[in-house]
Short mmCIF file of C-alpha atoms in Angstrom, two decimals:
data_model
loop_
_atom_site.label_atom_id
_atom_site.label_comp_id
_atom_site.label_asym_id
_atom_site.label_seq_id
_atom_site.Cartn_x
_atom_site.Cartn_y
_atom_site.Cartn_z
CA MET A 898 2.61 -23.45 24.84
CA VAL A 899 1.22 -21.25 21.56
CA ASP A 900 0.04 -22.98 18.43
CA LEU A 901 2.60 -21.34 16.14
CA VAL A 902 5.23 -19.10 15.84
CA VAL A 903 6.44 -17.28 12.87
CA ARG A 904 9.73 -15.49 12.85
CA SER A 905 11.14 -13.39 10.16
CA ARG A 906 13.65 -10.01 10.18
CA ARG A 907 11.36 -8.48 7.94
CA VAL A 908 7.61 -8.69 9.67
CA PHE A 909 5.46 -5.73 8.08
CA THR A 910 3.27 -4.76 10.98
CA PRO A 911 1.07 -1.40 10.76
CA GLU A 912 3.70 0.42 12.55
CA GLY A 913 6.45 -0.49 9.67
CA GLU A 914 8.83 -3.45 9.17
CA GLN A 915 10.89 -4.87 12.17
CA PRO A 916 12.44 -7.96 13.10
CA ALA A 917 9.91 -10.14 14.95
CA ALA A 918 8.37 -13.26 15.95
CA VAL A 919 4.69 -13.71 15.60
CA ALA A 920 3.08 -16.14 18.33
CA VAL A 921 -0.55 -17.43 17.20
CA THR A 922 -3.17 -19.31 19.28
CA ASP A 923 -6.64 -20.29 18.27
CA GLY A 924 -6.47 -18.70 14.88
CA ARG A 925 -5.27 -15.09 16.88
CA ILE A 926 -2.25 -13.40 16.82
CA VAL A 927 -1.53 -13.26 20.58
CA ALA A 928 2.09 -11.87 21.26
CA ILE A 929 4.49 -10.22 19.02
CA HIS A 930 7.85 -10.97 20.37
CA PRO A 931 11.71 -9.95 19.27
CA CYS A 932 12.43 -11.86 16.52
CA ASP A 933 14.97 -14.27 18.61
CA ALA A 934 12.76 -14.78 21.44
CA GLU A 935 12.19 -18.04 23.16
CA VAL A 936 8.51 -18.95 22.64
CA PRO A 937 7.30 -22.50 23.40
CA ALA A 938 5.25 -23.77 20.36
CA ALA A 939 3.87 -26.45 18.61
CA GLU A 940 4.99 -25.21 15.57
CA ASP A 941 7.96 -22.98 15.04
CA VAL A 942 8.63 -21.27 11.50
CA ASP A 943 11.89 -19.34 10.81
CA LEU A 944 11.82 -17.48 7.34
CA GLY A 945 15.01 -15.49 7.87
CA ASP A 946 15.12 -12.68 5.53
CA ASP A 947 11.98 -13.59 3.82
CA ALA A 948 9.20 -10.98 4.36
CA LEU A 949 6.19 -11.75 6.74
CA LEU A 950 3.19 -10.01 5.41
CA PRO A 951 -0.55 -9.69 6.57
CA GLY A 952 -2.68 -11.47 4.25
CA LEU A 953 -3.78 -9.19 1.50
CA VAL A 954 -7.67 -8.02 1.49
CA ASP A 955 -9.37 -8.05 -2.12
CA THR A 956 -12.31 -6.18 -1.82
CA HIS A 957 -13.35 -6.11 -5.49
CA VAL A 958 -13.77 -10.17 -6.72
CA HIS A 959 -16.43 -11.50 -9.54
CA VAL A 960 -16.66 -15.23 -8.31
CA ASN A 961 -19.75 -15.86 -10.42
CA GLU A 962 -21.27 -18.77 -8.82
CA PRO A 963 -23.68 -20.02 -8.95
CA GLY A 964 -25.08 -19.54 -12.40
CA ARG A 965 -22.01 -18.86 -14.20
CA THR A 966 -19.56 -21.40 -12.66
CA GLU A 967 -18.11 -22.25 -15.73
CA TRP A 968 -16.31 -18.51 -15.65
CA GLU A 969 -15.14 -19.10 -12.21
CA GLY A 970 -16.04 -20.45 -9.01
CA PHE A 971 -15.52 -20.39 -5.31
CA ALA A 972 -13.02 -23.14 -5.09
CA THR A 973 -10.67 -21.87 -7.86
CA ALA A 974 -11.17 -18.26 -7.19
CA THR A 975 -9.94 -18.72 -3.47
CA ARG A 976 -7.48 -21.19 -4.33
CA ALA A 977 -6.04 -18.45 -6.50
CA ALA A 978 -6.43 -15.66 -4.14
CA ALA A 979 -4.43 -18.01 -1.53
CA ALA A 980 -1.36 -18.69 -3.96
CA GLY A 981 -1.27 -14.89 -4.76
CA GLY A 982 -1.49 -13.96 -0.71
CA VAL A 983 -4.66 -12.83 -0.56
CA THR A 984 -6.70 -14.46 2.52
CA THR A 985 -9.67 -12.35 2.41
CA ILE A 986 -12.16 -11.70 -0.44
CA ILE A 987 -15.12 -9.84 -0.74
CA ASP A 988 -17.36 -11.19 -3.65
CA MET A 989 -19.24 -8.77 -5.87
CA PRO A 990 -23.11 -9.23 -6.19
CA LEU A 991 -23.07 -9.56 -10.07
CA ASN A 992 -22.63 -12.32 -13.06
CA SER A 993 -23.64 -15.03 -10.62
CA LEU A 994 -27.37 -15.99 -10.94
CA PRO A 995 -29.44 -14.94 -9.12
CA PRO A 996 -27.48 -11.74 -8.57
CA THR A 997 -27.33 -11.13 -4.81
CA VAL A 998 -30.00 -8.21 -4.68
CA ASN A 999 -32.23 -9.46 -1.94
CA ALA A 1000 -31.54 -11.63 1.09
CA GLU A 1001 -32.88 -15.06 -0.47
CA ALA A 1002 -30.21 -14.69 -3.52
CA LEU A 1003 -27.52 -14.27 -1.01
CA ARG A 1004 -28.38 -17.45 0.84
CA ILE A 1005 -28.54 -18.91 -2.36
CA LYS A 1006 -24.90 -17.86 -3.13
CA GLN A 1007 -23.76 -18.86 0.08
CA ALA A 1008 -25.02 -22.42 -0.21
CA ALA A 1009 -23.21 -22.58 -3.29
CA ALA A 1010 -20.30 -21.57 -2.00
CA ALA A 1011 -20.34 -23.68 1.38
CA GLY A 1012 -17.44 -25.77 2.09
CA GLN A 1013 -15.34 -24.61 -1.41
CA CYS A 1014 -13.45 -21.58 0.12
CA HIS A 1015 -9.84 -21.66 0.80
CA VAL A 1016 -9.79 -18.00 2.10
CA ASP A 1017 -12.26 -15.86 4.14
CA VAL A 1018 -15.30 -14.74 2.07
CA GLY A 1019 -17.72 -11.84 2.50
CA PHE A 1020 -20.21 -10.52 0.27
CA TRP A 1021 -21.47 -7.23 -1.35
CA GLY A 1022 -25.11 -6.43 -2.12
CA GLY A 1023 -26.24 -5.34 -5.46
CA ALA A 1024 -28.76 -2.20 -5.70
CA ILE A 1025 -30.81 -2.07 -9.09
CA PRO A 1026 -33.94 -0.23 -10.27
CA GLY A 1027 -36.62 -1.26 -8.00
CA ASN A 1028 -34.70 -3.30 -4.79
CA ALA A 1029 -34.37 -0.27 -2.61
CA GLY A 1030 -36.90 -2.10 -0.55
CA ASP A 1031 -35.01 -5.26 -0.06
CA LEU A 1032 -31.89 -3.17 0.48
CA PRO A 1033 -32.36 -3.02 4.49
CA GLY A 1034 -32.75 -6.80 4.69
CA LEU A 1035 -29.87 -7.86 2.52
CA HIS A 1036 -27.90 -5.46 4.89
CA ALA A 1037 -29.25 -7.32 7.95
CA ALA A 1038 -28.30 -10.55 6.26
CA GLY A 1039 -24.57 -9.38 6.73
CA VAL A 1040 -23.66 -7.89 3.05
CA PHE A 1041 -20.70 -5.23 3.52
CA GLY A 1042 -22.44 -2.68 1.43
CA PHE A 1043 -24.11 -2.19 -2.15
CA LYS A 1044 -22.81 -1.89 -5.35
CA ALA A 1045 -24.45 -0.07 -8.22
CA PHE A 1046 -23.48 0.73 -11.87
CA LEU A 1047 -24.27 3.88 -13.51
CA ALA A 1048 -23.46 2.25 -16.75
CA ASP A 1049 -24.67 -1.11 -18.46
CA SER A 1050 -23.33 -4.00 -16.28
CA GLY A 1051 -22.72 -6.32 -19.38
CA VAL A 1052 -25.46 -8.85 -17.63
CA PRO A 1053 -28.79 -8.04 -18.31
CA GLU A 1054 -30.22 -9.34 -14.62
CA PHE A 1055 -28.32 -6.47 -13.03
CA PRO A 1056 -29.55 -3.20 -14.81
CA PRO A 1057 -27.79 0.21 -14.01
CA VAL A 1058 -29.41 2.77 -11.49
CA ASP A 1059 -29.72 6.55 -12.85
CA ALA A 1060 -28.92 9.28 -10.40
CA GLY A 1061 -32.42 9.32 -8.93
CA GLN A 1062 -32.59 5.29 -8.25
CA LEU A 1063 -29.21 5.73 -6.92
CA ALA A 1064 -30.40 8.27 -4.09
CA GLU A 1065 -33.39 6.02 -3.12
CA ALA A 1066 -31.15 3.46 -2.71
CA MET A 1067 -28.83 5.32 -0.36
CA GLY A 1068 -32.12 6.78 1.22
CA ALA A 1069 -33.01 3.05 1.82
CA VAL A 1070 -30.38 1.87 4.18
CA GLU A 1071 -27.37 3.55 5.95
CA ALA A 1072 -24.56 1.56 4.30
CA LEU A 1073 -21.31 1.82 2.19
CA PHE A 1074 -22.23 2.31 -1.71
CA VAL A 1075 -19.51 1.47 -4.16
CA VAL A 1076 -20.07 2.57 -7.64
CA HIS A 1077 -19.13 1.50 -11.05
CA ALA A 1078 -18.84 4.93 -12.38
CA GLU A 1079 -19.17 5.45 -16.07
CA ASP A 1080 -21.89 7.40 -17.63
CA PRO A 1081 -23.63 5.87 -20.59
CA GLU A 1082 -24.11 9.31 -22.27
CA HIS A 1083 -20.69 9.62 -22.79
CA LEU A 1084 -20.03 6.02 -23.56
CA ARG A 1085 -20.06 5.12 -27.47
CA ASP A 1086 -20.86 1.52 -29.51
CA ALA A 1087 -17.61 0.21 -30.19
CA ALA A 1088 -17.46 -0.92 -33.51
CA SER A 1089 -16.18 -4.61 -34.26
CA SER A 1090 -12.63 -4.12 -34.37
CA ALA A 1091 -9.22 -5.75 -33.26
CA ALA A 1092 -7.79 -2.39 -32.62
CA TYR A 1093 -7.27 -1.48 -28.98
CA THR A 1094 -7.52 2.21 -29.66
CA ASP A 1095 -10.77 1.81 -31.34
CA PHE A 1096 -12.32 0.01 -28.13
CA LEU A 1097 -10.48 2.90 -25.89
CA ASP A 1098 -12.40 5.65 -27.88
CA SER A 1099 -15.25 4.20 -27.27
CA ARG A 1100 -14.95 4.87 -23.39
CA PRO A 1101 -13.41 7.94 -23.03
CA ALA A 1102 -12.13 9.39 -19.42
CA GLY A 1103 -15.04 11.95 -19.63
CA ALA A 1104 -17.42 9.24 -19.20
CA GLU A 1105 -15.79 8.37 -15.70
CA HIS A 1106 -15.44 12.08 -14.98
CA ALA A 1107 -19.11 12.56 -15.33
CA ALA A 1108 -20.44 9.33 -13.42
CA VAL A 1109 -17.48 10.56 -10.41
CA ALA A 1110 -19.59 13.71 -10.60
CA THR A 1111 -22.98 12.17 -10.25
CA ALA A 1112 -21.72 9.68 -7.36
CA ILE A 1113 -20.28 12.33 -5.47
CA ALA A 1114 -23.81 14.84 -6.02
CA VAL A 1115 -25.98 11.61 -4.65
CA ALA A 1116 -23.48 11.05 -1.79
CA ARG A 1117 -23.54 14.99 -0.90
CA GLU A 1118 -27.37 15.05 -1.23
CA THR A 1119 -27.82 11.93 1.06
CA GLY A 1120 -25.11 12.22 3.37
CA ARG A 1121 -23.83 8.55 2.54
CA ARG A 1122 -20.63 7.19 2.08
CA VAL A 1123 -19.88 6.24 -1.63
CA HIS A 1124 -16.57 4.62 -3.11
CA ILE A 1125 -15.26 4.64 -6.74
CA LEU A 1126 -14.85 1.40 -8.01
CA HIS A 1127 -11.71 0.71 -10.18
CA LEU A 1128 -10.66 4.25 -10.89
CA SER A 1129 -9.06 4.21 -14.62
CA ALA A 1130 -9.34 8.07 -15.68
CA ALA A 1131 -7.20 10.29 -13.87
CA SER A 1132 -9.13 13.10 -15.00
CA ALA A 1133 -11.87 12.48 -12.10
CA LEU A 1134 -9.10 13.00 -9.26
CA PRO A 1135 -9.99 16.42 -8.63
CA LEU A 1136 -13.30 16.30 -8.24
CA ILE A 1137 -12.81 13.60 -5.88
CA ALA A 1138 -10.11 15.62 -3.69
CA GLN A 1139 -12.19 18.82 -3.85
CA ALA A 1140 -15.40 16.47 -2.58
CA ARG A 1141 -13.45 15.29 0.12
CA ILE A 1142 -12.18 18.63 1.29
CA ASP A 1143 -16.02 19.67 1.33
CA GLY A 1144 -16.88 17.14 3.88
CA VAL A 1145 -18.24 14.42 1.60
CA ARG A 1146 -17.96 10.94 2.39
CA VAL A 1147 -15.89 9.68 -1.01
CA THR A 1148 -13.00 7.17 -1.60
CA ALA A 1149 -11.83 5.79 -4.52
CA GLU A 1150 -9.70 2.35 -5.47
CA THR A 1151 -7.99 1.42 -8.23
CA CYS A 1152 -6.18 -1.74 -9.71
CA PRO A 1153 -2.66 -3.20 -10.62
CA HIS A 1154 -3.78 -3.17 -14.21
CA TYR A 1155 -4.66 0.58 -14.33
CA LEU A 1156 -1.45 1.04 -12.76
CA THR A 1157 0.81 -1.20 -14.67
CA LEU A 1158 -0.37 -1.68 -18.15
CA ASP A 1159 0.01 1.06 -20.93
CA ALA A 1160 -2.59 1.16 -23.78
CA GLY A 1161 -0.13 1.96 -26.12
CA GLU A 1162 1.68 -1.33 -26.00
CA ILE A 1163 -1.43 -3.30 -26.24
CA PRO A 1164 -1.37 -5.64 -29.39
CA ASP A 1165 -4.16 -5.83 -31.89
CA GLY A 1166 -6.52 -8.32 -30.99
CA ALA A 1167 -4.97 -9.10 -27.60
CA THR A 1168 -8.47 -9.01 -25.78
CA GLU A 1169 -7.38 -10.29 -22.81
CA PHE A 1170 -6.49 -6.57 -22.04
CA LYS A 1171 -10.39 -5.90 -22.14
CA CYS A 1172 -11.72 -4.32 -19.16
CA CYS A 1173 -14.53 -1.63 -18.34
CA PRO A 1174 -13.08 1.07 -17.52
CA PRO A 1175 -10.30 0.74 -20.02
CA ILE A 1176 -6.60 0.48 -19.32
CA ARG A 1177 -5.30 4.10 -20.62
CA ASP A 1178 -1.92 5.40 -21.43
CA ALA A 1179 1.22 5.65 -19.25
CA ALA A 1180 1.01 9.30 -18.68
CA ASN A 1181 -2.53 8.74 -16.71
CA ALA A 1182 -1.04 5.86 -15.00
CA ASP A 1183 1.70 8.33 -13.65
CA GLN A 1184 -1.03 10.22 -12.43
CA LEU A 1185 -2.87 7.51 -10.47
CA TRP A 1186 0.27 6.56 -8.86
CA ALA A 1187 0.84 10.06 -7.52
CA ALA A 1188 -2.70 9.85 -6.24
CA LEU A 1189 -2.01 6.66 -4.43
CA ALA A 1190 0.96 7.99 -3.01
CA ASP A 1191 -0.58 10.76 -1.38
CA GLY A 1192 -3.63 9.13 -0.13
CA LEU A 1193 -6.51 10.37 -2.57
CA ILE A 1194 -6.58 6.80 -3.95
CA THR A 1195 -6.86 4.83 -0.86
CA CYS A 1196 -6.21 0.94 -2.05
CA VAL A 1197 -5.59 -1.37 -4.92
CA VAL A 1198 -7.64 -4.44 -5.48
CA SER A 1199 -7.94 -6.80 -8.45
CA ASP A 1200 -11.54 -6.39 -10.27
CA HIS A 1201 -10.86 -10.36 -10.93
CA SER A 1202 -13.46 -10.65 -13.60
CA PRO A 1203 -12.76 -13.82 -15.31
CA CYS A 1204 -14.71 -15.51 -17.88
CA THR A 1205 -14.36 -18.47 -20.43
CA PRO A 1206 -12.10 -18.52 -23.41
CA GLU A 1207 -14.50 -18.30 -25.99
CA LEU A 1208 -15.87 -15.39 -24.43
CA LYS A 1209 -12.78 -13.46 -24.60
CA ARG A 1210 -13.13 -13.83 -28.48
CA ARG A 1211 -9.55 -14.39 -29.14
CA ASP A 1212 -10.09 -16.52 -32.31
CA THR A 1213 -11.24 -13.19 -33.78
CA GLY A 1214 -9.60 -10.40 -31.61
CA ASP A 1215 -12.79 -8.42 -31.78
CA PHE A 1216 -12.43 -6.05 -28.75
CA ALA A 1217 -16.37 -4.83 -29.06
CA ALA A 1218 -17.42 -8.64 -28.97
CA ALA A 1219 -15.46 -9.47 -25.83
CA TRP A 1220 -16.25 -9.89 -22.32
CA GLY A 1221 -14.59 -6.95 -20.40
CA GLY A 1222 -12.57 -8.41 -17.51
CA ILE A 1223 -9.14 -9.29 -16.22
CA ALA A 1224 -8.28 -12.31 -14.34
CA SER A 1225 -5.91 -11.25 -11.82
CA VAL A 1226 -6.57 -12.26 -8.12
CA GLN A 1227 -2.99 -14.42 -7.93
CA LEU A 1228 -1.04 -12.13 -9.33
CA GLY A 1229 -1.66 -8.42 -8.26
CA LEU A 1230 0.92 -8.45 -5.47
CA PRO A 1231 3.67 -9.60 -7.62
CA VAL A 1232 2.49 -7.39 -10.14
CA MET A 1233 2.16 -4.36 -7.71
CA TRP A 1234 5.62 -4.99 -5.95
CA THR A 1235 7.36 -5.00 -9.34
CA ALA A 1236 6.02 -1.76 -10.38
CA ALA A 1237 5.93 -0.02 -7.00
CA ARG A 1238 9.74 -0.89 -6.25
CA GLU A 1239 10.72 0.75 -9.69
CA ARG A 1240 8.85 3.98 -8.86
CA GLY A 1241 10.49 4.17 -5.11
CA HIS A 1242 8.07 2.72 -3.19
CA THR A 1243 8.62 0.34 -0.52
CA LEU A 1244 6.95 -3.01 0.30
CA SER A 1245 5.34 -1.43 3.41
CA ASP A 1246 3.37 1.10 0.78
CA VAL A 1247 2.06 -2.02 -1.22
CA VAL A 1248 1.13 -3.60 2.49
CA LYS A 1249 -0.81 -0.32 3.19
CA TRP A 1250 -2.49 -0.39 -0.11
CA MET A 1251 -3.53 -3.92 -0.62
CA ALA A 1252 -4.22 -5.13 2.90
CA HIS A 1253 -4.42 -2.15 5.75
CA ARG A 1254 -6.68 0.15 3.58
CA PRO A 1255 -9.05 -2.49 2.13
CA ALA A 1256 -9.57 -4.01 5.69
CA ASP A 1257 -10.58 -0.77 7.00
CA LEU A 1258 -12.50 0.20 3.76
CA ALA A 1259 -14.87 -3.23 4.82
CA GLY A 1260 -14.71 -2.69 8.40
CA LEU A 1261 -12.63 -5.94 9.08
CA ARG A 1262 -10.54 -4.56 11.72
CA GLN A 1263 -9.41 -7.95 12.45
CA LYS A 1264 -7.80 -8.69 8.78
CA GLY A 1265 -5.18 -7.02 6.93
CA ARG A 1266 -2.68 -6.51 9.57
CA ILE A 1267 -0.11 -7.94 11.81
CA ALA A 1268 -1.02 -7.11 15.16
CA VAL A 1269 -2.30 -8.31 18.63
CA GLY A 1270 -6.01 -9.65 18.31
CA ALA A 1271 -6.02 -9.85 14.70
CA ASP A 1272 -6.84 -12.80 12.70
CA ALA A 1273 -3.26 -14.73 12.18
CA ASP A 1274 -3.67 -14.54 8.41
CA LEU A 1275 -0.08 -14.38 7.30
CA VAL A 1276 2.05 -14.75 3.77
CA ALA A 1277 5.77 -15.60 3.43
CA PHE A 1278 6.89 -13.42 0.77
CA ARG A 1279 10.38 -13.22 -1.15
CA PRO A 1280 10.30 -9.74 -2.47
CA ASP A 1281 13.85 -10.25 -4.31
CA ALA A 1282 12.83 -13.30 -6.35
CA GLU A 1283 11.43 -13.02 -9.52
CA PHE A 1284 9.65 -15.27 -11.95
CA THR A 1285 7.83 -15.40 -15.76
CA VAL A 1286 4.02 -15.58 -15.60
CA ASP A 1287 2.72 -18.70 -17.22
CA ALA A 1288 -0.89 -18.85 -17.39
CA ARG A 1289 -0.70 -22.38 -17.10
CA ALA A 1290 0.39 -22.20 -13.51
CA LEU A 1291 -2.28 -19.95 -12.32
CA HIS A 1292 -5.26 -21.43 -10.44
CA HIS A 1293 -8.41 -19.42 -12.05
CA ARG A 1294 -10.88 -21.55 -13.70
CA ASN A 1295 -9.78 -20.07 -16.91
CA PRO A 1296 -6.10 -18.76 -16.74
CA LEU A 1297 -6.15 -16.31 -19.37
CA THR A 1298 -4.21 -13.26 -18.37
CA PRO A 1299 -2.59 -10.18 -19.78
CA TYR A 1300 0.49 -10.87 -17.63
CA ALA A 1301 1.55 -13.54 -19.55
CA GLY A 1302 5.22 -13.67 -20.12
CA ARG A 1303 5.75 -11.05 -17.67
CA VAL A 1304 8.63 -11.47 -15.84
CA VAL A 1305 7.84 -10.05 -12.12
CA LYS A 1306 9.26 -9.70 -8.67
CA GLY A 1307 7.63 -11.13 -5.48
CA VAL A 1308 7.09 -15.07 -4.75
CA VAL A 1309 4.41 -16.18 -2.38
CA GLY A 1310 5.77 -19.00 -0.39
CA THR A 1311 3.18 -20.22 2.68
CA THR A 1312 -0.07 -18.57 3.34
CA TRP A 1313 -1.77 -19.03 6.35
CA LEU A 1314 -5.41 -18.57 7.26
CA ARG A 1315 -6.30 -18.01 10.86
CA GLY A 1316 -3.13 -19.75 11.77
CA SER A 1317 -3.38 -22.80 9.53
CA ARG A 1318 -1.45 -23.43 6.27
CA VAL A 1319 -3.53 -23.06 2.83
CA THR A 1320 -2.65 -26.20 1.12
CA GLY A 1321 -5.32 -26.11 -1.60
CA ASP A 1322 -6.47 -29.48 -0.62
CA ALA A 1323 -8.87 -28.78 2.49
CA PRO A 1324 -11.25 -25.60 2.32
CA GLY A 1325 -10.82 -23.79 5.37
CA GLY A 1326 -12.42 -20.50 4.74
CA ARG A 1327 -15.32 -18.78 6.69
CA PHE A 1328 -18.03 -16.35 5.51
CA LEU A 1329 -17.37 -12.94 6.94
CA ARG A 1330 -20.61 -10.70 8.05
CA ARG A 1331 -20.43 -6.85 8.38
CA GLU A 1332 -22.09 -7.41 12.07
CA THR A 1333 -19.07 -9.53 13.03
CA ALA A 1334 -16.57 -7.51 11.22
CA GLY A 1335 -17.53 -4.02 12.93
CA ALA A 1336 -18.81 -0.93 11.72
CA THR A 1337 -17.23 0.27 8.51
CA LYS A 1338 -13.95 2.68 9.29
CA GLU A 1339 -13.77 6.02 7.56
CA MET A 1340 -11.01 6.60 5.41
#
């Protein structure tokens, strides 16, 4: 007798799509049987032709609690994640107060999150000027690696590092470093304007290109792993490709908004589209898709970065004054699936980009896959169903989204976390530590 069996004629395993019955005991997948196998179970769920996916892993989420909980909090962010088929998030170290730049700050954040999480949660640490000595202790406390900014982060308590400070941080601890790659020398102060093109011009592709080159140079010098966050500028792709050929340990991610939104279609004053680095044009997105298809970009994550409506300056539409961030953790799967299928990609591709590979990036070997021994994080998904995005139906604390009114395909049904249905009522998420996740995997 097992606790749960979930059957589907479309189960997405690391080996591909297949009919199967997934058996679960004590929160783990204990067997994968033929779809029609007789398996004694306390609960037997037959999804028919609906897909069964592994829970997605989102390694780039800004929860902001404590300190800026009015922007977002663990209860709302993780409820939204589960509603979008995401069963694991890794929280970024900034926008909370204090930022996660030492072990004590991590304890404060975990205390704030305790008992609120509807999905499993891990944490990144932060590398800022002067805290290299704190990084080994923070790493030992269980963070998955360290985030650094090469340009202004937008909050004063998390200042950027230069190349020398990044090298000092990398030299202090053997860990994965994830880098916001924009070069401040190439950025321009945006004038007050409701025109998206004025904001876009202030953050040119050259800023990303130069910062990616800096991050690669430091990784080459120190021998450490570096991961380029939320890559927007396709012009930086050849740098990453050559560095990988040279043996530099560098990977890159991108986000649904860079793949599916077009700068040429952003209306004036629509500050819900503002993020940093910025959304660029459709030709640039085509190149990002090509890099994703050939594996040069390894994964797709949300960079869920919400704020209050007031900080988005919808009243004035001033892109220069608005907070830069897109709240999308609940919508990434349908947004990506809608665009991917139009480009000839399969649902297996989307699972690889949004579940398998983000889990591998963080060393989460028990997450992001339907396989014996993995956590039973599962998602029932109707890939052919469609809906119109209604911001009022989102679980984010401040449901402002650039996808409002968009028709997308793919509806998340039941989400299971370690074999238990996520209902949004009783939080069942756990904290994840680097030690329990296993060593991070090279990609």
